[in-house]
Short mmCIF file of C-alpha atoms in Angstrom, two decimals:
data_model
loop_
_atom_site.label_atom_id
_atom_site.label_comp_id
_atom_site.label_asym_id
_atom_site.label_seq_id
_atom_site.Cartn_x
_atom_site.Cartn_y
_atom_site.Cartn_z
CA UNK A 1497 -1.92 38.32 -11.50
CA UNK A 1498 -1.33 35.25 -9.09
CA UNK A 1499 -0.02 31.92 -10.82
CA UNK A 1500 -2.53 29.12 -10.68
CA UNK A 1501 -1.58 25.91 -9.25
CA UNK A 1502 -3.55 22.78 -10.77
CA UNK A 1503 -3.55 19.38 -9.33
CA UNK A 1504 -5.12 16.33 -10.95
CA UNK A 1505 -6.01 13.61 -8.14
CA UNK A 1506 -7.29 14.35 -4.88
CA UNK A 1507 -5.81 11.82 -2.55
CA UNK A 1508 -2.51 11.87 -0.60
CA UNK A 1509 0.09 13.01 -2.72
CA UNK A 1510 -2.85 16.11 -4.28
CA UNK A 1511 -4.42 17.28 -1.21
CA UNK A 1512 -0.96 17.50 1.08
CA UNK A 1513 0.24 19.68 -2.23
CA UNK A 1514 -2.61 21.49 -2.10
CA UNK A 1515 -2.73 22.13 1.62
CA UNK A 1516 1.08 22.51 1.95
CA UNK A 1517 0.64 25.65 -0.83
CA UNK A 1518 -2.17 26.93 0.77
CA UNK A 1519 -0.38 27.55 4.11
CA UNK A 1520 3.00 28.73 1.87
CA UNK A 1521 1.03 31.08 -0.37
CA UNK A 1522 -2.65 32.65 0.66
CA UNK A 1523 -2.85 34.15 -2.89
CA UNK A 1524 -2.06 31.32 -5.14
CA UNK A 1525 -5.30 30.16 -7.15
CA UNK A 1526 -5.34 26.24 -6.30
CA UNK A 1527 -7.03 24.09 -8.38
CA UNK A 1528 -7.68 20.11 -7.69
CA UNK A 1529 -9.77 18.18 -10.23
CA UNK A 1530 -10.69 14.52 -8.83
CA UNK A 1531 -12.29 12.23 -11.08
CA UNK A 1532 -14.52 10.75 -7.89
CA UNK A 1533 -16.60 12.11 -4.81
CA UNK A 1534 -14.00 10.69 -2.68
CA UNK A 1535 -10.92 12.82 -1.47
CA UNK A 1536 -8.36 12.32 1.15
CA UNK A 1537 -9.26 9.05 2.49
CA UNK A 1538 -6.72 6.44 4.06
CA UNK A 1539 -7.61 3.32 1.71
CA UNK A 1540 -5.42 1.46 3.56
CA UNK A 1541 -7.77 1.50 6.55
CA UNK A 1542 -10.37 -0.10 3.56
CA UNK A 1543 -10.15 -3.76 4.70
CA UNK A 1544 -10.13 -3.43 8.45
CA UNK A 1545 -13.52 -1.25 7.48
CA UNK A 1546 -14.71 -4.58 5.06
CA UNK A 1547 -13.53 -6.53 8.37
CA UNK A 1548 -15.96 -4.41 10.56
CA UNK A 1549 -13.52 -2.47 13.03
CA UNK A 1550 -14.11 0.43 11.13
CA UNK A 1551 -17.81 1.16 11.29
CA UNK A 1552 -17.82 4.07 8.30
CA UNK A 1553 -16.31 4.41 5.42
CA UNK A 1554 -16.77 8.41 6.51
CA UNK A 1555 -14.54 7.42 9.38
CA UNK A 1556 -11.48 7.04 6.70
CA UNK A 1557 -11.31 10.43 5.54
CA UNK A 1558 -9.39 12.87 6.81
CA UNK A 1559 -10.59 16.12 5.58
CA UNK A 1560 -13.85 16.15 3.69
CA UNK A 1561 -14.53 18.42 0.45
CA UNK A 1562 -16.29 21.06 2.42
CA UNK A 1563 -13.22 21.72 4.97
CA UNK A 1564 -11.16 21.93 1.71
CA UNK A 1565 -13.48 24.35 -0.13
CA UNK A 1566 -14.40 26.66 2.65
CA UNK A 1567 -11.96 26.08 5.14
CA UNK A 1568 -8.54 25.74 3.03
CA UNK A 1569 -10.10 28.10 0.14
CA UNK A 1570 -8.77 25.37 -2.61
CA UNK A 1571 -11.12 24.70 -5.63
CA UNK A 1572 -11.87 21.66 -4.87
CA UNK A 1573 -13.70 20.20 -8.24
CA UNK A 1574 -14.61 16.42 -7.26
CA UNK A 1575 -16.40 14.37 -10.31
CA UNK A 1576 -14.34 16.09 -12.57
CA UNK A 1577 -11.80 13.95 -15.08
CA UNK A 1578 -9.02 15.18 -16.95
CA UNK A 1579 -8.91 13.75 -20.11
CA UNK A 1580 -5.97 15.61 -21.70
CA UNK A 1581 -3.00 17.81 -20.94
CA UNK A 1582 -1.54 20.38 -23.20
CA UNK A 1583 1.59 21.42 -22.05
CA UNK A 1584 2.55 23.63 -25.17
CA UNK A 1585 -0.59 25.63 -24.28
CA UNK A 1586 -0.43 25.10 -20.35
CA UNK A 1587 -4.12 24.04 -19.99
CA UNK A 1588 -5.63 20.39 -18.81
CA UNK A 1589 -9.45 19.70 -20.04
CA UNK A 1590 -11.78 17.98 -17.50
CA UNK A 1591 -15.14 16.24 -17.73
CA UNK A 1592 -18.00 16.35 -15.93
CA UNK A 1593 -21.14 15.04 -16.80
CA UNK A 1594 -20.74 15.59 -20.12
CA UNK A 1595 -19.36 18.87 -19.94
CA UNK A 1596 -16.16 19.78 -20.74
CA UNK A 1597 -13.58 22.49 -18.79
CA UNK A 1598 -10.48 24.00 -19.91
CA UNK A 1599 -8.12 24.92 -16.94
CA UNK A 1600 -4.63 26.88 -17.73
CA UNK A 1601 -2.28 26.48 -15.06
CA UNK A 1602 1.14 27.66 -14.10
CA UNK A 1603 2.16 24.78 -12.25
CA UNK A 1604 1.14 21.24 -12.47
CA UNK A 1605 0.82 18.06 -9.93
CA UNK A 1606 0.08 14.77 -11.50
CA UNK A 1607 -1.47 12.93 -8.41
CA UNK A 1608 -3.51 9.98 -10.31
CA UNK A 1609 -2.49 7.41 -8.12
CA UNK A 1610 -2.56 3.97 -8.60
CA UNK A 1611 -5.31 0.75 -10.31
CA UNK A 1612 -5.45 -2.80 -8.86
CA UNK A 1613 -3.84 -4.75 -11.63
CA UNK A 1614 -6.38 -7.56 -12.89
CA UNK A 1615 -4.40 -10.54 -14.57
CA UNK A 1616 -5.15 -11.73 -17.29
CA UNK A 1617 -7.14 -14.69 -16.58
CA UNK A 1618 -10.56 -15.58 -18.07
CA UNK A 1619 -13.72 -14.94 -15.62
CA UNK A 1620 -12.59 -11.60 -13.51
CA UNK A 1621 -15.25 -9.75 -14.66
CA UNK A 1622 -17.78 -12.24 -13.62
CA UNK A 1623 -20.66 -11.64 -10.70
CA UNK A 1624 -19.11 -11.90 -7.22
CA UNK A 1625 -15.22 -11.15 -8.16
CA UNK A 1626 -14.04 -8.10 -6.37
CA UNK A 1627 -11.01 -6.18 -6.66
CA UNK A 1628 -10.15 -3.66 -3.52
CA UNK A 1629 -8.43 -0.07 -5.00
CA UNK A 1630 -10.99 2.33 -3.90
CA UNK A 1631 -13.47 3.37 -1.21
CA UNK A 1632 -16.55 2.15 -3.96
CA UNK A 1633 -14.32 -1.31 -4.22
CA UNK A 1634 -14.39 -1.17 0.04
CA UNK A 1635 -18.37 -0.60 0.03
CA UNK A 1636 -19.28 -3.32 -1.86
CA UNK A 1637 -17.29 -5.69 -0.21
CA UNK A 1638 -18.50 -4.71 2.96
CA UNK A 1639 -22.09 -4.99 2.03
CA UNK A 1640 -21.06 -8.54 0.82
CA UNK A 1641 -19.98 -9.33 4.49
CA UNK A 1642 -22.76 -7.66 5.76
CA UNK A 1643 -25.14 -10.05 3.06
CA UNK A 1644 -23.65 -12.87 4.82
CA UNK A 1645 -23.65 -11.48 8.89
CA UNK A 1646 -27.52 -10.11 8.83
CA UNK A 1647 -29.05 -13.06 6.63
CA UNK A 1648 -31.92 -13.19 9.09
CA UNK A 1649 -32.50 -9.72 8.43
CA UNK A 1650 -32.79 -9.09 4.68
CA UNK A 1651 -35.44 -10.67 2.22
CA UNK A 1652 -34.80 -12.51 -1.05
CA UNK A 1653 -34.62 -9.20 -2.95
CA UNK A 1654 -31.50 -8.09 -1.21
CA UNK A 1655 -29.71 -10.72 -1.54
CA UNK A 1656 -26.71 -10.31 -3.95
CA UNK A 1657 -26.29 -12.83 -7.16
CA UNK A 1658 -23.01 -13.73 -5.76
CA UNK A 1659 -24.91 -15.27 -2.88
CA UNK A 1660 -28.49 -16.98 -3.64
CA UNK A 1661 -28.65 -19.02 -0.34
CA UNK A 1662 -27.79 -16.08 2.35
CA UNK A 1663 -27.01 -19.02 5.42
CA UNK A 1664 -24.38 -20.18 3.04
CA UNK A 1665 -22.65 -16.93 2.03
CA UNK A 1666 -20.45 -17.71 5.03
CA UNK A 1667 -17.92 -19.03 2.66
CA UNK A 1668 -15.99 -20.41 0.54
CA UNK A 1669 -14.05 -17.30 -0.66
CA UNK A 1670 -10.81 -17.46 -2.60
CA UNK A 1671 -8.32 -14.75 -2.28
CA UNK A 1672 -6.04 -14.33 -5.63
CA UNK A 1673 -2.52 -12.48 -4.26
CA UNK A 1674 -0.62 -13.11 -1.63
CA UNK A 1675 0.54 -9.29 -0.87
CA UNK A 1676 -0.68 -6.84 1.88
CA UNK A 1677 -3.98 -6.66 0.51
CA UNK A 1678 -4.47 -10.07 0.14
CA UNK A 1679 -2.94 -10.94 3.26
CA UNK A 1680 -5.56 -8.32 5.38
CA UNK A 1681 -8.48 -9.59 3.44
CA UNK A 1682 -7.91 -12.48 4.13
CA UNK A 1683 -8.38 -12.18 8.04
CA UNK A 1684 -11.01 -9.65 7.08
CA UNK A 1685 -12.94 -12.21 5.81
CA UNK A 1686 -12.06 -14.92 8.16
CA UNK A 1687 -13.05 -13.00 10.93
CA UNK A 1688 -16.63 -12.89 9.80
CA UNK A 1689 -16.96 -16.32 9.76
CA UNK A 1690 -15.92 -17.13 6.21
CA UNK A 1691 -13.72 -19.94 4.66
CA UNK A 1692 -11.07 -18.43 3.17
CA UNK A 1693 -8.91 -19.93 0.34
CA UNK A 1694 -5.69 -17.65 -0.25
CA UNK A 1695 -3.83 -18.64 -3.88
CA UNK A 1696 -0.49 -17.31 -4.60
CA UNK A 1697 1.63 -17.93 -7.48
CA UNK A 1698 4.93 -17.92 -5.86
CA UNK A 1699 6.16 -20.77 -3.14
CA UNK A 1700 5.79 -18.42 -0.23
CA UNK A 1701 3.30 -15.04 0.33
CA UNK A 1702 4.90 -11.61 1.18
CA UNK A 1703 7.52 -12.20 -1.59
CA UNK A 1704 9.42 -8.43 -0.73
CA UNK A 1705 9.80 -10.20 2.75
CA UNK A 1706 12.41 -12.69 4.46
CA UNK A 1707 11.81 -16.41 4.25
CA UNK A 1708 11.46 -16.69 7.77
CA UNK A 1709 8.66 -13.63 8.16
CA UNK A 1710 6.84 -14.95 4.95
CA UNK A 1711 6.94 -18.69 6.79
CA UNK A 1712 5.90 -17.52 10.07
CA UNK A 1713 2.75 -15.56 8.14
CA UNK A 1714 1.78 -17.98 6.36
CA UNK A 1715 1.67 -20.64 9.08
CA UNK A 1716 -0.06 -18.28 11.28
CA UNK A 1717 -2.91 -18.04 8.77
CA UNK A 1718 -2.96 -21.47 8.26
CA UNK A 1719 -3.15 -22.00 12.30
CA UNK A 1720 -6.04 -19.36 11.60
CA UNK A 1721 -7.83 -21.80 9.06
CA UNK A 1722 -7.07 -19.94 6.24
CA UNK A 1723 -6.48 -22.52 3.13
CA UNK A 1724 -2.99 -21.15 1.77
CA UNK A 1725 -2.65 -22.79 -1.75
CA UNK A 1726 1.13 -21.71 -2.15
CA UNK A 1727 3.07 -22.33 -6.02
CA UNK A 1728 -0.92 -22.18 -7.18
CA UNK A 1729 -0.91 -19.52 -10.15
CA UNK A 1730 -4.92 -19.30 -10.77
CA UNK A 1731 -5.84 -19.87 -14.19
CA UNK A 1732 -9.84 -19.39 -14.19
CA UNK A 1733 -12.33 -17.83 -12.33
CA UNK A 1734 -15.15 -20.05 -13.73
CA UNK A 1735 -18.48 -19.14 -14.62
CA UNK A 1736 -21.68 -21.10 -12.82
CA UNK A 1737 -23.28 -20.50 -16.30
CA UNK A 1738 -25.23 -17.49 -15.29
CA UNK A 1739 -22.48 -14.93 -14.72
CA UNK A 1740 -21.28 -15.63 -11.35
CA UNK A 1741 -18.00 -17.15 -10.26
CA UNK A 1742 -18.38 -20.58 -8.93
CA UNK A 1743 -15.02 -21.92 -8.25
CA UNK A 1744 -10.67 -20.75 -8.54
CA UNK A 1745 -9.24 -22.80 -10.91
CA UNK A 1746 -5.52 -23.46 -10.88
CA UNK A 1747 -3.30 -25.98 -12.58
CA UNK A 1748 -3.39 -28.58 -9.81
CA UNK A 1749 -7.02 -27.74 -8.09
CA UNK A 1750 -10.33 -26.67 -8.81
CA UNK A 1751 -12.05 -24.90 -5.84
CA UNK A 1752 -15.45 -24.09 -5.34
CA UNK A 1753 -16.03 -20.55 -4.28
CA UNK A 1754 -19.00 -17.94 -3.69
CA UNK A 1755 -16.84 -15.00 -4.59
CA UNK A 1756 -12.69 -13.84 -5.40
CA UNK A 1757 -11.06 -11.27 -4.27
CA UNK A 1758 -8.61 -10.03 -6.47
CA UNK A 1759 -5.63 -8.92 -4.46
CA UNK A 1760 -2.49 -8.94 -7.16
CA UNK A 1761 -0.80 -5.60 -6.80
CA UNK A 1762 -1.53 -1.85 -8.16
CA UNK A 1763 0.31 -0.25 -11.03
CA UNK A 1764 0.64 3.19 -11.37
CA UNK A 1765 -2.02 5.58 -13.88
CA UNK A 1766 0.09 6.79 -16.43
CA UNK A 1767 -1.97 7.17 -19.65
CA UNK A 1768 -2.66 11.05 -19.07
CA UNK A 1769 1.05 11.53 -18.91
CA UNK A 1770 2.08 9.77 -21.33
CA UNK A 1771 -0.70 11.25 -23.87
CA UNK A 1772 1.00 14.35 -23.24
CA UNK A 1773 4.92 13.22 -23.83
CA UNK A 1774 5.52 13.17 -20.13
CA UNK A 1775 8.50 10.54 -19.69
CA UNK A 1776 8.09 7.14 -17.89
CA UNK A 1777 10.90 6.04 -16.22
CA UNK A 1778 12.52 2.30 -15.87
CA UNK A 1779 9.54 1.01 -13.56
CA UNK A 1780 7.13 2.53 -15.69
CA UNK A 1781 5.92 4.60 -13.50
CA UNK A 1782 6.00 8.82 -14.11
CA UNK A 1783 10.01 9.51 -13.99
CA UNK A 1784 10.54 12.85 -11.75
CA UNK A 1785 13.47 14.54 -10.46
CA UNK A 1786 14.51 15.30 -6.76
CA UNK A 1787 11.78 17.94 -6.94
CA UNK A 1788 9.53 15.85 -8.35
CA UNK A 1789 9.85 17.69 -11.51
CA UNK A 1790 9.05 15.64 -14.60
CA UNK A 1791 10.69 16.09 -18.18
CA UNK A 1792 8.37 19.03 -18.79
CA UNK A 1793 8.56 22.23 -17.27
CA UNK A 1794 6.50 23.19 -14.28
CA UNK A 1795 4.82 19.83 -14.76
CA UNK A 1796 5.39 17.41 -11.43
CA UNK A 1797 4.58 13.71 -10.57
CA UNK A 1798 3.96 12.44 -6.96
CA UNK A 1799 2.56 9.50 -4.85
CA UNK A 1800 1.34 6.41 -6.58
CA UNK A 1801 1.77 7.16 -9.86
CA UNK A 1802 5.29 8.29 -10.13
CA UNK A 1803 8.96 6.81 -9.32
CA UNK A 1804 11.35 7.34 -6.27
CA UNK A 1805 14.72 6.99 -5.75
CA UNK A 1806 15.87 4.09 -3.31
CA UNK A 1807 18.05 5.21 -0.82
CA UNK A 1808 20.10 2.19 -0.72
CA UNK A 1809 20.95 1.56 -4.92
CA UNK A 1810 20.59 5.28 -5.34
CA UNK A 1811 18.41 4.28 -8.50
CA UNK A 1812 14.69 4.09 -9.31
CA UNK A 1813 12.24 2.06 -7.80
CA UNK A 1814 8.38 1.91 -7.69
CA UNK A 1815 6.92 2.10 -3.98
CA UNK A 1816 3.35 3.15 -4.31
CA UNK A 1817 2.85 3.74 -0.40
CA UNK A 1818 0.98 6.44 2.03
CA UNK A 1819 3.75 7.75 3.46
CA UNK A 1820 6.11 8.97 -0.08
CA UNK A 1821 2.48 9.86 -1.12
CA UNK A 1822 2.22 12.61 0.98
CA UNK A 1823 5.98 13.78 1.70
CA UNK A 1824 6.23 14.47 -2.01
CA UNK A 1825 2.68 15.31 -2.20
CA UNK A 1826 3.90 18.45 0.23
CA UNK A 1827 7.52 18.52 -1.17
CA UNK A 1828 5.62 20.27 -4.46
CA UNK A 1829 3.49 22.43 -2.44
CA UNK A 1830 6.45 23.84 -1.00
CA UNK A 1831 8.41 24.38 -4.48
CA UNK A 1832 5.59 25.63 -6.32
CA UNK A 1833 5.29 28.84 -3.62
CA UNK A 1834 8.60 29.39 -4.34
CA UNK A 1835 10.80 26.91 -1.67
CA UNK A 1836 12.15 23.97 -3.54
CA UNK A 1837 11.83 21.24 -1.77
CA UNK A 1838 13.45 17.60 -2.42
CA UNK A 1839 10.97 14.97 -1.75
CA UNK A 1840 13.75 12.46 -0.29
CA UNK A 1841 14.30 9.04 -1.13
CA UNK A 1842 12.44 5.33 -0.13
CA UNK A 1843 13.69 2.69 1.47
CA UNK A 1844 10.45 0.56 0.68
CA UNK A 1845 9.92 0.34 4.03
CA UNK A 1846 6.16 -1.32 4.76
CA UNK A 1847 4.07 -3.17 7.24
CA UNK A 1848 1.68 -5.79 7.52
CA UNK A 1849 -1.22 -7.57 10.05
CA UNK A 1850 -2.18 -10.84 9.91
CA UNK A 1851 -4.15 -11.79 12.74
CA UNK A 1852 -2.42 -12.01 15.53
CA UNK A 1853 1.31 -11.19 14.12
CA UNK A 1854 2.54 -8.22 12.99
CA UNK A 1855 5.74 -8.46 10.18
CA UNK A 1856 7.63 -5.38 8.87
CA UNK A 1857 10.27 -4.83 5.88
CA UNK A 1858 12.91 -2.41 4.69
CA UNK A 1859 15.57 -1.68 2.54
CA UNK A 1860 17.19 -4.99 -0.13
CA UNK A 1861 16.45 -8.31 1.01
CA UNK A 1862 16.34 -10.16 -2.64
CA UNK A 1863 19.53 -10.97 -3.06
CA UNK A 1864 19.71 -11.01 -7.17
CA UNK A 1865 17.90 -7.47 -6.81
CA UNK A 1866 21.55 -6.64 -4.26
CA UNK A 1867 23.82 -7.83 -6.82
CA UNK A 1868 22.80 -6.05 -9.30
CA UNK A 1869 22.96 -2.68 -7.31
CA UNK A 1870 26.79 -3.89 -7.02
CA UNK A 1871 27.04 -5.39 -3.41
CA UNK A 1872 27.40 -8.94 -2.34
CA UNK A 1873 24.68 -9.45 0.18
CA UNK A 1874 24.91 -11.54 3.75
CA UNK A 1875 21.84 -12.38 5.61
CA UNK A 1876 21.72 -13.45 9.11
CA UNK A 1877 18.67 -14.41 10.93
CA UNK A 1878 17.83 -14.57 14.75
CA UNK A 1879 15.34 -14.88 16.96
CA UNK A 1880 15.19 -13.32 20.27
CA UNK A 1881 13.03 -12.11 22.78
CA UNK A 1882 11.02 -9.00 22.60
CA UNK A 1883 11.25 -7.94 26.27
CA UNK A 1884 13.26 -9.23 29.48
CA UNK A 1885 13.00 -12.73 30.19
CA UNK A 1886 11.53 -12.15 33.73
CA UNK A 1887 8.75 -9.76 32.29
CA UNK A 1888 5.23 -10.98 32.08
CA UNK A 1889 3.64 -11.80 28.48
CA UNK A 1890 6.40 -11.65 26.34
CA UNK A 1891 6.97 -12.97 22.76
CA UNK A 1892 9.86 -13.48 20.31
CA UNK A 1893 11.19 -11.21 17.22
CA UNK A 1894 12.61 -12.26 14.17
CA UNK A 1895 14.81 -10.82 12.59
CA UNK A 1896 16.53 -11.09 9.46
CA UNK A 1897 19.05 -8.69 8.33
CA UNK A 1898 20.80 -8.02 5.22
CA UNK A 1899 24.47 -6.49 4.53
CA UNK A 1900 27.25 -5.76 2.09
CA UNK A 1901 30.08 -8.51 2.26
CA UNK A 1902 32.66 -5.56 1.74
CA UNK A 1903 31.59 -2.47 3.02
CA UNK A 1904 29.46 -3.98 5.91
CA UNK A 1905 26.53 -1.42 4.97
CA UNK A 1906 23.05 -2.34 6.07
CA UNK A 1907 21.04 -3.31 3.23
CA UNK A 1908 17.86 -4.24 4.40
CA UNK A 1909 15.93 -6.19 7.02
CA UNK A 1910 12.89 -8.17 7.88
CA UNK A 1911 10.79 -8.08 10.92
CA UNK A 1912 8.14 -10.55 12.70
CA UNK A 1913 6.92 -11.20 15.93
CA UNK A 1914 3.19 -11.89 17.63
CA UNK A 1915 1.05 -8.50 17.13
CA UNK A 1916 2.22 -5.99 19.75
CA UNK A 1917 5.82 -7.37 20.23
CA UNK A 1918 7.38 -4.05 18.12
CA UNK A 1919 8.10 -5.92 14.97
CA UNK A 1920 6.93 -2.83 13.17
CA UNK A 1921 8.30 -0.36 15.38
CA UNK A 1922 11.76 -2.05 15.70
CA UNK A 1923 11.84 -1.71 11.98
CA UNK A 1924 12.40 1.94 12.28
CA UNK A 1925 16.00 1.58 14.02
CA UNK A 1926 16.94 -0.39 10.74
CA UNK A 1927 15.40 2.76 8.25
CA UNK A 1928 17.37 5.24 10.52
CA UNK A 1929 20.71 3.11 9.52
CA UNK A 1930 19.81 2.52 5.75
CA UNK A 1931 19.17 6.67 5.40
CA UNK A 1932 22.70 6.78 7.26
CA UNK A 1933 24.44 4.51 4.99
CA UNK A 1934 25.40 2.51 8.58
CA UNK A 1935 27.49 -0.15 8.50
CA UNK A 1936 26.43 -3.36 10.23
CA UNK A 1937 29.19 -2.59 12.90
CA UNK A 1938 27.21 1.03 13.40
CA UNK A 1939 24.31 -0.23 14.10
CA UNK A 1940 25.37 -3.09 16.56
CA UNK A 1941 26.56 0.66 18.76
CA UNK A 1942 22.89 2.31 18.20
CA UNK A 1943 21.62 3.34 21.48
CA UNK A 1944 18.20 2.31 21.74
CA UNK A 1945 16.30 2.38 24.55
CA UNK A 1946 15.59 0.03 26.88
CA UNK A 1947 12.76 -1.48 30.01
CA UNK A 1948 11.78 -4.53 30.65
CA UNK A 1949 8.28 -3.65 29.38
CA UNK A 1950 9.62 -2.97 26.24
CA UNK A 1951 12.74 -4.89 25.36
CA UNK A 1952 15.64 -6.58 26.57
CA UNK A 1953 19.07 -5.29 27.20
CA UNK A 1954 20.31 -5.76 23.60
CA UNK A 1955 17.37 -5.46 21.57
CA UNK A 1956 16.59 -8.09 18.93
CA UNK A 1957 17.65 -5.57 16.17
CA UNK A 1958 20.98 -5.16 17.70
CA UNK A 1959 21.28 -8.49 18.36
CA UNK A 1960 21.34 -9.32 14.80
CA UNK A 1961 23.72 -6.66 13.94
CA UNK A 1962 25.79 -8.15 16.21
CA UNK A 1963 25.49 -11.70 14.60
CA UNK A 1964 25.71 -10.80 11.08
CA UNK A 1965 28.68 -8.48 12.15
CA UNK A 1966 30.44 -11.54 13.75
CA UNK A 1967 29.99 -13.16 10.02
CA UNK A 1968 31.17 -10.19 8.10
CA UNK A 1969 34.34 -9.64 10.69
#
């Protein structure tokens, strides 16, 4: 008898198991329950789809049920959700329409991703507040923008309540979070004409980011004629008195708006697993070994929903990205057809587009978060250009990088420069020393490549090594 391989969630971290296993094992019963019609889709593609760049949502999947089914031979069970896990009896019970199915299994993948967190603030379940965690989220904002770009087009019945006067609906919109999401909505939105009001609680927006990248963002969006209301915690969404959000309301302002887009972070789905006694860990996300083994047997956690380990503290951290999604996502495929497989560490290491400039981050940069790991951080920050001076259409890099006082290890850094000048790319130098455990000094001797097209002689990465290893000498 074959052993039976059952994976609840069929995004990233589920479907790279399950494809991983397939290719490892030909005979191993694979079973994936997903609780919607949606499976393997890059949601981070969602707002440049609500922006219009991306003409499908269809276009953001990249393997559709049927290729799984009949080409992969997984049982691929979509509108099906798992309710409860018995791990004494090695069965999970699924939902469908009513219906209820009983599935044993031999091994286990808890894959349930991630939910938009909603604070706690009165009015965000009102008409015309949206919230952007899932490819039915990214519809119905796009048919919003779509309300407001074809108004010549549709009659009075189509219009949505959020929107009664369609030659109006080009705006004003508030945006609650000043994160990635928010950040790409925001020119999403702007780009179709709208005015765009972005609220964030803190004094600056990309808070996991440098001062300097998270001042040259937000005065980029601001150049953009995005409103940035900055120290602005929102306290209402208020009610027009039928339902529909009419303004943002924060301590200091009151701002009219046809609809909110609530951008304020994800947290991780735990409630299955913890119904079941699997352990959270510190972050409160699913705690899992380097196999991505959880505190019960044969039962595994991977992608949104579970921890890491940070490859600079060495403890647990929360990084809910595409990337550790799917390396751990295959890391279990691999050990549950009989090659364990470590999943690896994070360095948090993420990206972001706003408009026209492109900003990157990896590693420590908060400085009370490096302390407490035991190292005394020292930050450095230059500017320099991003290819030789007598090259045509160049731009600048910033660059702020991080270090132990002590030890001279490379902590972290922080990346911006105009889109297209390698802010994001030149990141990757930076990851390469973090997974290294490079000193400062190291990385000031990387060899990376150089052309005028390209870079200059000492590229702005090593430029600040050699900076902040002239302070740390």
């Amino acid at each position: 008898m074959t052993d039976t391989f059952v994976i609840v969630g069929g995004d990233a971290a589920g479907m790279a198991a399950a494809s991983k296993a397939r290719r490892e094992d030909s005979d191993l019963e694979i079973v994936v329950f997903e609780k919607g019609e949606w499976v393997s889709y890059g949601a981070c593609g969602l707002p440049y789809y609500v922006k219009g760049e991306i003409q499908s949502l269809e276009a953001l999947v990249s393997v559709t049920p049927e290729e799984f089914r009949e080409e992969r031979d997984i049982d691929l069970r979509t509108g099906h959700e798992v309710v409860a896990i018995d791990p004494d009896d090695r069965t999970v019970t699924a939902v469908r329409d009513g219906d209820e199915v009983v599935q044993s299994y031999d091994h286990l993948l808890l894959a349930t991703g991630a939910e938009s967190i909603v604070p706690p603030i009165d009015g965000v379940d009102l008409e015309g507040v949206y919230t952007l965690g899932s490819m039915s989220d990214g519809k119905e904002l796009r048919e919003y923008v779509a309300r407001a770009r074809d108004s010549e087009d549709l009659q009075q019945a189509d219009r949505g309540p959020a929107c009664r006067y369609l030659e109006d609906c080009t705006g004003p919109v508030g945006v609650v979070g000043g994160g990635y999401i928010g950040i790409e909505m925001a020119e999403a939105l702007a780009a179709n004409g709208f005015e765009v009001h972005l609220f964030q609680r803190s004094d600056r927006v990309l808070t996991g980011f440098s001062e300097a990248t998270s001042e040259a963002v937000a005065d980029h969006l601001r150049d953009r004629e995005v409103v940035v209301h900055l120290g602005s915690e929102v306290r209402e969404l208020a009610d027009d008195g039928d339902g529909t959000v009419e303004a943002v309301v924060t301590a200091a302002d009151r701002v009219p708006v046809e609809a909110a887009l609530i951008g304020t972070g994800v947290r991780p789905r735990t409630g299955l697993a913890e119904d079941a006694g699997i352990e959270l860990g510190p972050t409160g996300a699913i705690a899992a070994d380097a196999y991505r083994e959880t505190n019960v047997p044969d039962v595994y956690a991977a992608g949104d929903c579970a921890e890491a380990t940070h490859v600079v503290t060495g403890e647990s951290t929360y990084v809910p990205l595409a990337l550790t999604a799917n390396r751990h996502g295959r890391a279990v495929g691999q050990t549950v057809t009989g090659t364990p497989t470590e999943g690896g560490g994070v360095a948090g290491t993420a990206a972001v587009k706003a408009f026209d400039v492109e900003a990157a981050r990896t590693g420590i940069l908060d400085r009370d978060e490096a302390r407490e790991a035991g190292f005394d951080p020292v930050s450095e920050t230059i500017t320099a250009k991003s290819r030789a001076g007598y090259y045509p259409d160049g731009g600048d890099v910033t660059v702020t990088l991080t270090a132990d006082r002590d030890s001279g290890r490379v902590l972290g850094a922080s990346l911006v420069s105009e889109y297209g000048e390698g802010a994001v790319h030149r990141s990757h130098a930076v990851v390469g020393a973090l997974e290294a455990s490079a000193t400062v000094f190291e990385l000031e001797n990387y060899d990376l490549a150089y052309a005028p097209p390209f870079n200059t002689t000492w590229d702005p990465v090593l430029v600040a090594a050699k900076v902040l290893g002239g302070e740390l000498r």
